[in-house]
XYZ file of N, CA and C in Angstrom:
378
model
N 86.706 -42.085 -9.432
C 86.242 -41.401 -10.626
C 85.418 -42.377 -11.463
N 84.330 -41.888 -11.987
C 83.499 -42.670 -12.879
C 84.343 -43.162 -14.062
N 84.235 -44.447 -14.402
C 85.095 -45.031 -15.439
C 84.910 -44.389 -16.807
N 83.671 -44.159 -17.211
C 83.431 -43.539 -18.524
C 83.972 -42.121 -18.554
N 83.757 -41.384 -17.481
C 84.269 -40.016 -17.394
C 85.799 -40.024 -17.492
N 86.445 -40.929 -16.765
C 87.901 -41.044 -16.805
C 88.411 -41.412 -18.189
N 87.716 -42.331 -18.848
C 88.109 -42.740 -20.205
C 88.022 -41.562 -21.175
N 86.948 -40.782 -21.059
C 86.784 -39.610 -21.931
C 87.855 -38.550 -21.654
N 88.231 -38.384 -20.400
C 89.306 -37.444 -20.064
C 90.631 -37.888 -20.681
N 90.896 -39.189 -20.654
C 92.134 -39.706 -21.252
C 92.152 -39.510 -22.765
N 90.989 -39.559 -23.386
C 90.920 -39.291 -24.828
C 91.195 -37.813 -25.115
N 90.703 -36.949 -24.234
C 90.907 -35.511 -24.412
C 92.351 -35.124 -24.113
N 92.900 -35.700 -23.067
C 94.271 -35.373 -22.629
C 95.074 -36.672 -22.531
N 95.544 -37.201 -23.660
C 96.216 -38.504 -23.648
C 97.587 -38.500 -22.961
N 98.232 -37.339 -22.891
C 99.544 -37.271 -22.239
C 99.584 -36.053 -21.334
N 100.567 -36.022 -20.443
C 100.673 -34.875 -19.535
C 101.260 -33.648 -20.221
N 101.619 -33.778 -21.484
C 102.168 -32.631 -22.215
C 101.183 -32.070 -23.247
N 99.953 -32.563 -23.241
C 98.967 -32.090 -24.214
C 98.537 -30.653 -23.917
N 98.135 -29.948 -24.948
C 97.611 -28.587 -24.802
C 96.085 -28.575 -24.839
N 95.474 -29.737 -24.899
C 94.013 -29.821 -24.963
C 93.394 -29.317 -23.669
N 92.157 -28.861 -23.763
C 91.419 -28.411 -22.578
C 90.079 -29.125 -22.529
N 89.418 -29.010 -21.399
C 88.082 -29.573 -21.236
C 87.275 -28.657 -20.332
N 85.979 -28.897 -20.273
C 85.099 -28.084 -19.438
C 85.129 -28.599 -17.997
N 84.795 -27.740 -17.055
C 84.732 -28.144 -15.650
C 83.418 -28.847 -15.329
N 82.387 -28.531 -16.071
C 81.045 -29.046 -15.804
C 80.518 -29.699 -17.072
N 80.448 -31.018 -17.083
C 80.057 -31.730 -18.303
C 78.560 -31.642 -18.590
N 77.737 -31.342 -17.607
C 76.294 -31.293 -17.794
C 75.803 -29.974 -18.382
N 76.398 -28.878 -17.940
C 75.954 -27.560 -18.430
C 77.151 -26.611 -18.442
N 78.088 -26.843 -19.350
C 79.344 -26.094 -19.322
C 79.224 -24.590 -19.566
N 78.131 -24.148 -20.169
C 77.991 -22.727 -20.487
C 76.900 -22.032 -19.680
N 76.476 -22.651 -18.591
C 75.403 -22.105 -17.764
C 75.879 -22.066 -16.315
N 75.559 -20.969 -15.621
C 75.861 -20.898 -14.195
C 74.698 -21.536 -13.445
N 74.941 -22.721 -12.888
C 73.903 -23.458 -12.173
C 74.556 -24.386 -11.152
N 73.797 -25.308 -10.635
C 74.295 -26.218 -9.598
C 74.745 -27.570 -10.143
N 74.817 -27.729 -11.445
C 75.098 -29.045 -12.035
C 76.494 -29.584 -11.708
N 77.420 -28.703 -11.382
C 78.751 -29.202 -11.020
C 78.663 -30.088 -9.780
N 77.755 -29.759 -8.870
C 77.570 -30.582 -7.676
C 76.936 -31.925 -8.033
N 76.089 -31.939 -9.037
C 75.542 -33.202 -9.552
C 76.687 -34.038 -10.118
N 77.587 -33.380 -10.854
C 78.772 -34.077 -11.377
C 79.541 -34.744 -10.242
N 79.748 -34.003 -9.150
C 80.509 -34.555 -8.021
C 79.811 -35.778 -7.433
N 78.495 -35.711 -7.317
C 77.750 -36.860 -6.778
C 77.868 -38.076 -7.693
N 78.088 -37.834 -8.977
C 78.235 -38.921 -9.950
C 79.694 -39.299 -10.192
N 80.583 -38.818 -9.301
C 82.020 -39.094 -9.382
C 82.606 -38.607 -10.704
N 82.165 -37.412 -11.129
C 82.621 -36.825 -12.375
C 83.217 -35.438 -12.143
N 83.879 -35.281 -11.001
C 84.572 -34.036 -10.714
C 85.912 -34.025 -11.413
N 86.235 -32.922 -12.055
C 87.480 -32.842 -12.822
C 88.699 -32.820 -11.909
N 88.614 -32.079 -10.805
C 89.750 -31.949 -9.890
C 89.547 -32.813 -8.653
N 90.595 -33.464 -8.223
C 90.529 -34.286 -7.015
C 90.061 -33.460 -5.831
N 90.553 -32.230 -5.723
C 90.165 -31.381 -4.594
C 88.662 -31.111 -4.597
N 88.056 -30.965 -5.770
C 86.611 -30.764 -5.843
C 85.871 -32.058 -5.522
N 86.329 -33.162 -6.093
C 85.670 -34.440 -5.839
C 85.727 -34.790 -4.354
N 86.799 -34.391 -3.693
C 86.934 -34.640 -2.253
C 85.846 -33.956 -1.439
N 85.248 -32.900 -1.977
C 84.142 -32.245 -1.271
C 82.975 -33.207 -1.083
N 82.811 -34.125 -2.020
C 81.733 -35.112 -1.901
C 82.168 -36.339 -1.108
N 83.407 -36.723 -1.218
C 83.845 -37.933 -0.516
C 84.152 -37.667 0.961
N 84.394 -36.418 1.320
C 84.684 -36.063 2.711
C 83.366 -35.923 3.479
N 83.223 -36.667 4.559
C 81.962 -36.645 5.312
C 81.657 -35.270 5.893
N 82.672 -34.417 6.060
C 82.436 -33.075 6.606
C 81.740 -32.158 5.612
N 81.864 -32.406 4.326
C 81.286 -31.513 3.317
C 80.309 -32.213 2.373
N 80.157 -33.505 2.520
C 79.272 -34.269 1.618
C 77.837 -33.744 1.635
N 77.314 -33.421 2.804
C 75.935 -32.934 2.881
C 75.756 -31.592 2.177
N 76.788 -30.773 2.175
C 76.715 -29.494 1.469
C 76.611 -29.742 -0.033
N 77.457 -30.615 -0.560
C 77.422 -30.953 -1.990
C 76.052 -31.514 -2.355
N 75.550 -32.432 -1.549
C 74.249 -33.042 -1.822
C 73.145 -31.986 -1.819
N 73.167 -31.106 -0.829
C 72.146 -30.054 -0.734
C 72.180 -29.141 -1.951
N 73.369 -28.761 -2.389
C 73.483 -27.898 -3.557
C 73.048 -28.625 -4.824
N 73.342 -29.923 -4.917
C 72.983 -30.693 -6.114
C 71.470 -30.829 -6.260
N 70.768 -30.963 -5.156
C 69.317 -31.178 -5.245
C 68.504 -29.896 -5.105
N 69.160 -28.786 -4.757
C 68.427 -27.544 -4.533
C 69.194 -26.363 -5.127
N 68.914 -26.048 -6.384
C 69.632 -24.974 -7.063
C 69.392 -23.618 -6.396
N 68.197 -23.383 -5.882
C 67.908 -22.116 -5.200
C 68.812 -21.947 -3.991
N 68.997 -22.999 -3.223
C 69.899 -22.947 -2.069
C 71.322 -22.630 -2.516
N 71.759 -23.287 -3.593
C 73.097 -23.013 -4.117
C 73.252 -21.534 -4.468
N 72.282 -20.975 -5.188
C 72.353 -19.561 -5.566
C 72.394 -18.661 -4.330
N 71.571 -18.949 -3.336
C 71.552 -18.141 -2.110
C 72.908 -18.190 -1.400
N 73.446 -19.368 -1.269
C 74.740 -19.526 -0.590
C 75.878 -18.921 -1.399
N 75.765 -18.984 -2.718
C 76.792 -18.394 -3.572
C 76.834 -16.883 -3.371
N 75.675 -16.239 -3.361
C 75.621 -14.790 -3.142
C 76.238 -14.446 -1.790
N 75.865 -15.172 -0.766
C 76.415 -14.939 0.573
C 77.933 -15.097 0.580
N 78.429 -16.146 -0.076
C 79.873 -16.400 -0.112
C 80.616 -15.295 -0.856
N 80.047 -14.821 -1.973
C 80.698 -13.743 -2.730
C 80.749 -12.454 -1.920
N 79.673 -12.153 -1.221
C 79.665 -10.964 -0.362
C 80.706 -11.092 0.742
N 80.771 -12.253 1.335
C 81.739 -12.494 2.413
C 83.179 -12.406 1.889
N 83.445 -12.992 0.724
C 84.794 -12.927 0.157
C 85.181 -11.500 -0.201
N 84.208 -10.705 -0.606
C 84.470 -9.314 -0.934
C 84.884 -8.485 0.267
N 84.635 -8.996 1.453
C 84.998 -8.283 2.678
C 86.366 -8.685 3.210
N 87.002 -9.664 2.571
C 88.317 -10.108 3.014
C 89.377 -9.086 2.623
N 90.346 -8.930 3.478
C 91.480 -8.067 3.161
C 92.562 -8.904 2.485
N 93.245 -8.297 1.557
C 94.341 -8.979 0.882
C 95.524 -9.056 1.844
N 96.102 -10.226 1.956
C 97.273 -10.391 2.812
C 98.506 -9.904 2.067
N 99.302 -9.105 2.718
C 100.512 -8.567 2.098
C 101.711 -8.839 2.993
N 102.881 -8.657 2.417
C 104.112 -8.846 3.195
C 104.207 -10.253 3.724
N 104.594 -10.385 4.983
C 104.768 -11.722 5.561
C 103.478 -12.269 6.179
N 102.346 -11.575 5.973
C 101.062 -12.089 6.458
C 100.544 -13.221 5.576
N 100.848 -13.139 4.291
C 100.380 -14.157 3.356
C 101.393 -15.277 3.206
N 101.138 -16.149 2.264
C 102.056 -17.260 2.020
C 102.223 -17.448 0.519
N 103.444 -17.475 0.080
C 103.759 -17.847 -1.289
C 104.296 -19.263 -1.218
N 103.573 -20.187 -1.820
C 103.950 -21.591 -1.712
C 105.150 -21.925 -2.584
N 106.026 -22.745 -2.033
C 107.164 -23.250 -2.797
C 106.662 -24.213 -3.877
N 105.618 -24.976 -3.557
C 104.967 -25.893 -4.482
C 103.471 -25.585 -4.371
N 102.835 -25.153 -5.445
C 101.460 -24.657 -5.357
C 100.454 -25.683 -4.848
N 100.755 -26.959 -4.948
C 99.801 -27.969 -4.500
C 100.046 -28.446 -3.071
N 101.036 -27.869 -2.395
C 101.363 -28.301 -1.035
C 101.607 -27.076 -0.162
N 100.984 -27.053 1.033
C 101.259 -25.963 1.965
C 102.717 -26.019 2.384
N 103.314 -24.869 2.623
C 104.679 -24.832 3.123
C 104.734 -25.522 4.484
N 105.867 -26.114 4.803
C 106.012 -26.920 6.017
C 105.665 -26.140 7.283
N 105.991 -24.871 7.348
C 105.743 -24.096 8.559
C 104.367 -23.434 8.571
N 103.502 -23.803 7.642
C 102.180 -23.190 7.505
C 101.205 -23.768 8.515
N 100.309 -22.931 9.038
C 99.239 -23.404 9.918
C 98.179 -24.107 9.077
N 97.335 -24.863 9.701
C 96.299 -25.611 8.990
C 95.086 -24.726 8.729
N 95.270 -23.689 7.931
C 94.209 -22.732 7.633
C 93.057 -23.378 6.869
N 93.364 -24.173 5.835
C 92.332 -24.770 5.005
C 91.409 -25.655 5.829
N 91.988 -26.445 6.701
C 91.187 -27.331 7.524
C 90.209 -26.538 8.382
N 90.669 -25.430 8.958
C 89.784 -24.624 9.793
C 88.704 -23.963 8.948
N 89.011 -23.570 7.716
C 88.014 -22.969 6.832
C 86.928 -23.979 6.512
N 87.323 -25.208 6.150
C 86.348 -26.249 5.833
C 85.451 -26.510 7.033
N 86.035 -26.606 8.217
C 85.241 -26.850 9.416
C 84.293 -25.689 9.688
N 84.750 -24.450 9.518
C 83.895 -23.284 9.749
C 82.739 -23.228 8.763
N 83.009 -23.472 7.490
C 81.958 -23.443 6.468
C 80.943 -24.548 6.732
N 81.419 -25.735 7.052
C 80.509 -26.841 7.339
C 79.640 -26.510 8.553
N 80.217 -25.927 9.586
C 79.462 -25.564 10.780
C 78.429 -24.484 10.474
N 78.798 -23.472 9.693
C 77.853 -22.413 9.319
C 76.689 -22.998 8.533
N 76.979 -23.944 7.655
C 75.923 -24.562 6.850
C 74.978 -25.350 7.736
N 75.505 -26.066 8.697
C 74.674 -26.871 9.607
C 73.774 -25.977 10.437
N 74.289 -24.828 10.859
C 73.529 -23.932 11.726
C 72.417 -23.214 10.998
N 72.419 -23.206 9.658
C 71.384 -22.472 8.911
C 70.119 -23.246 8.807
């Protein structure tokens, strides 16, 4: 994490019990654009999981492409929203309710890993 960004976050949220909030995108918090990917390239991602998109070699090129090409980001965003709209909601024992929201249940398949690999492959093929 960028040192200045981290220092500013600590000023905003000095303890783990604070009620303070912050924006997800420090460059353009009130605009829908590609600047969050620029944040990630500058090591200014708020969530570790988001920052990992840039540090992981499987998804780094996607982050870079979106950061330097807002039109590409918009095109891919529309495609992703359409695709997500076609997903069926998992019900009953088809889905998973996590015992700890930040950790997959022990008997869970590696779904996330396969999703990341599929998305990265689709991006490469375009």
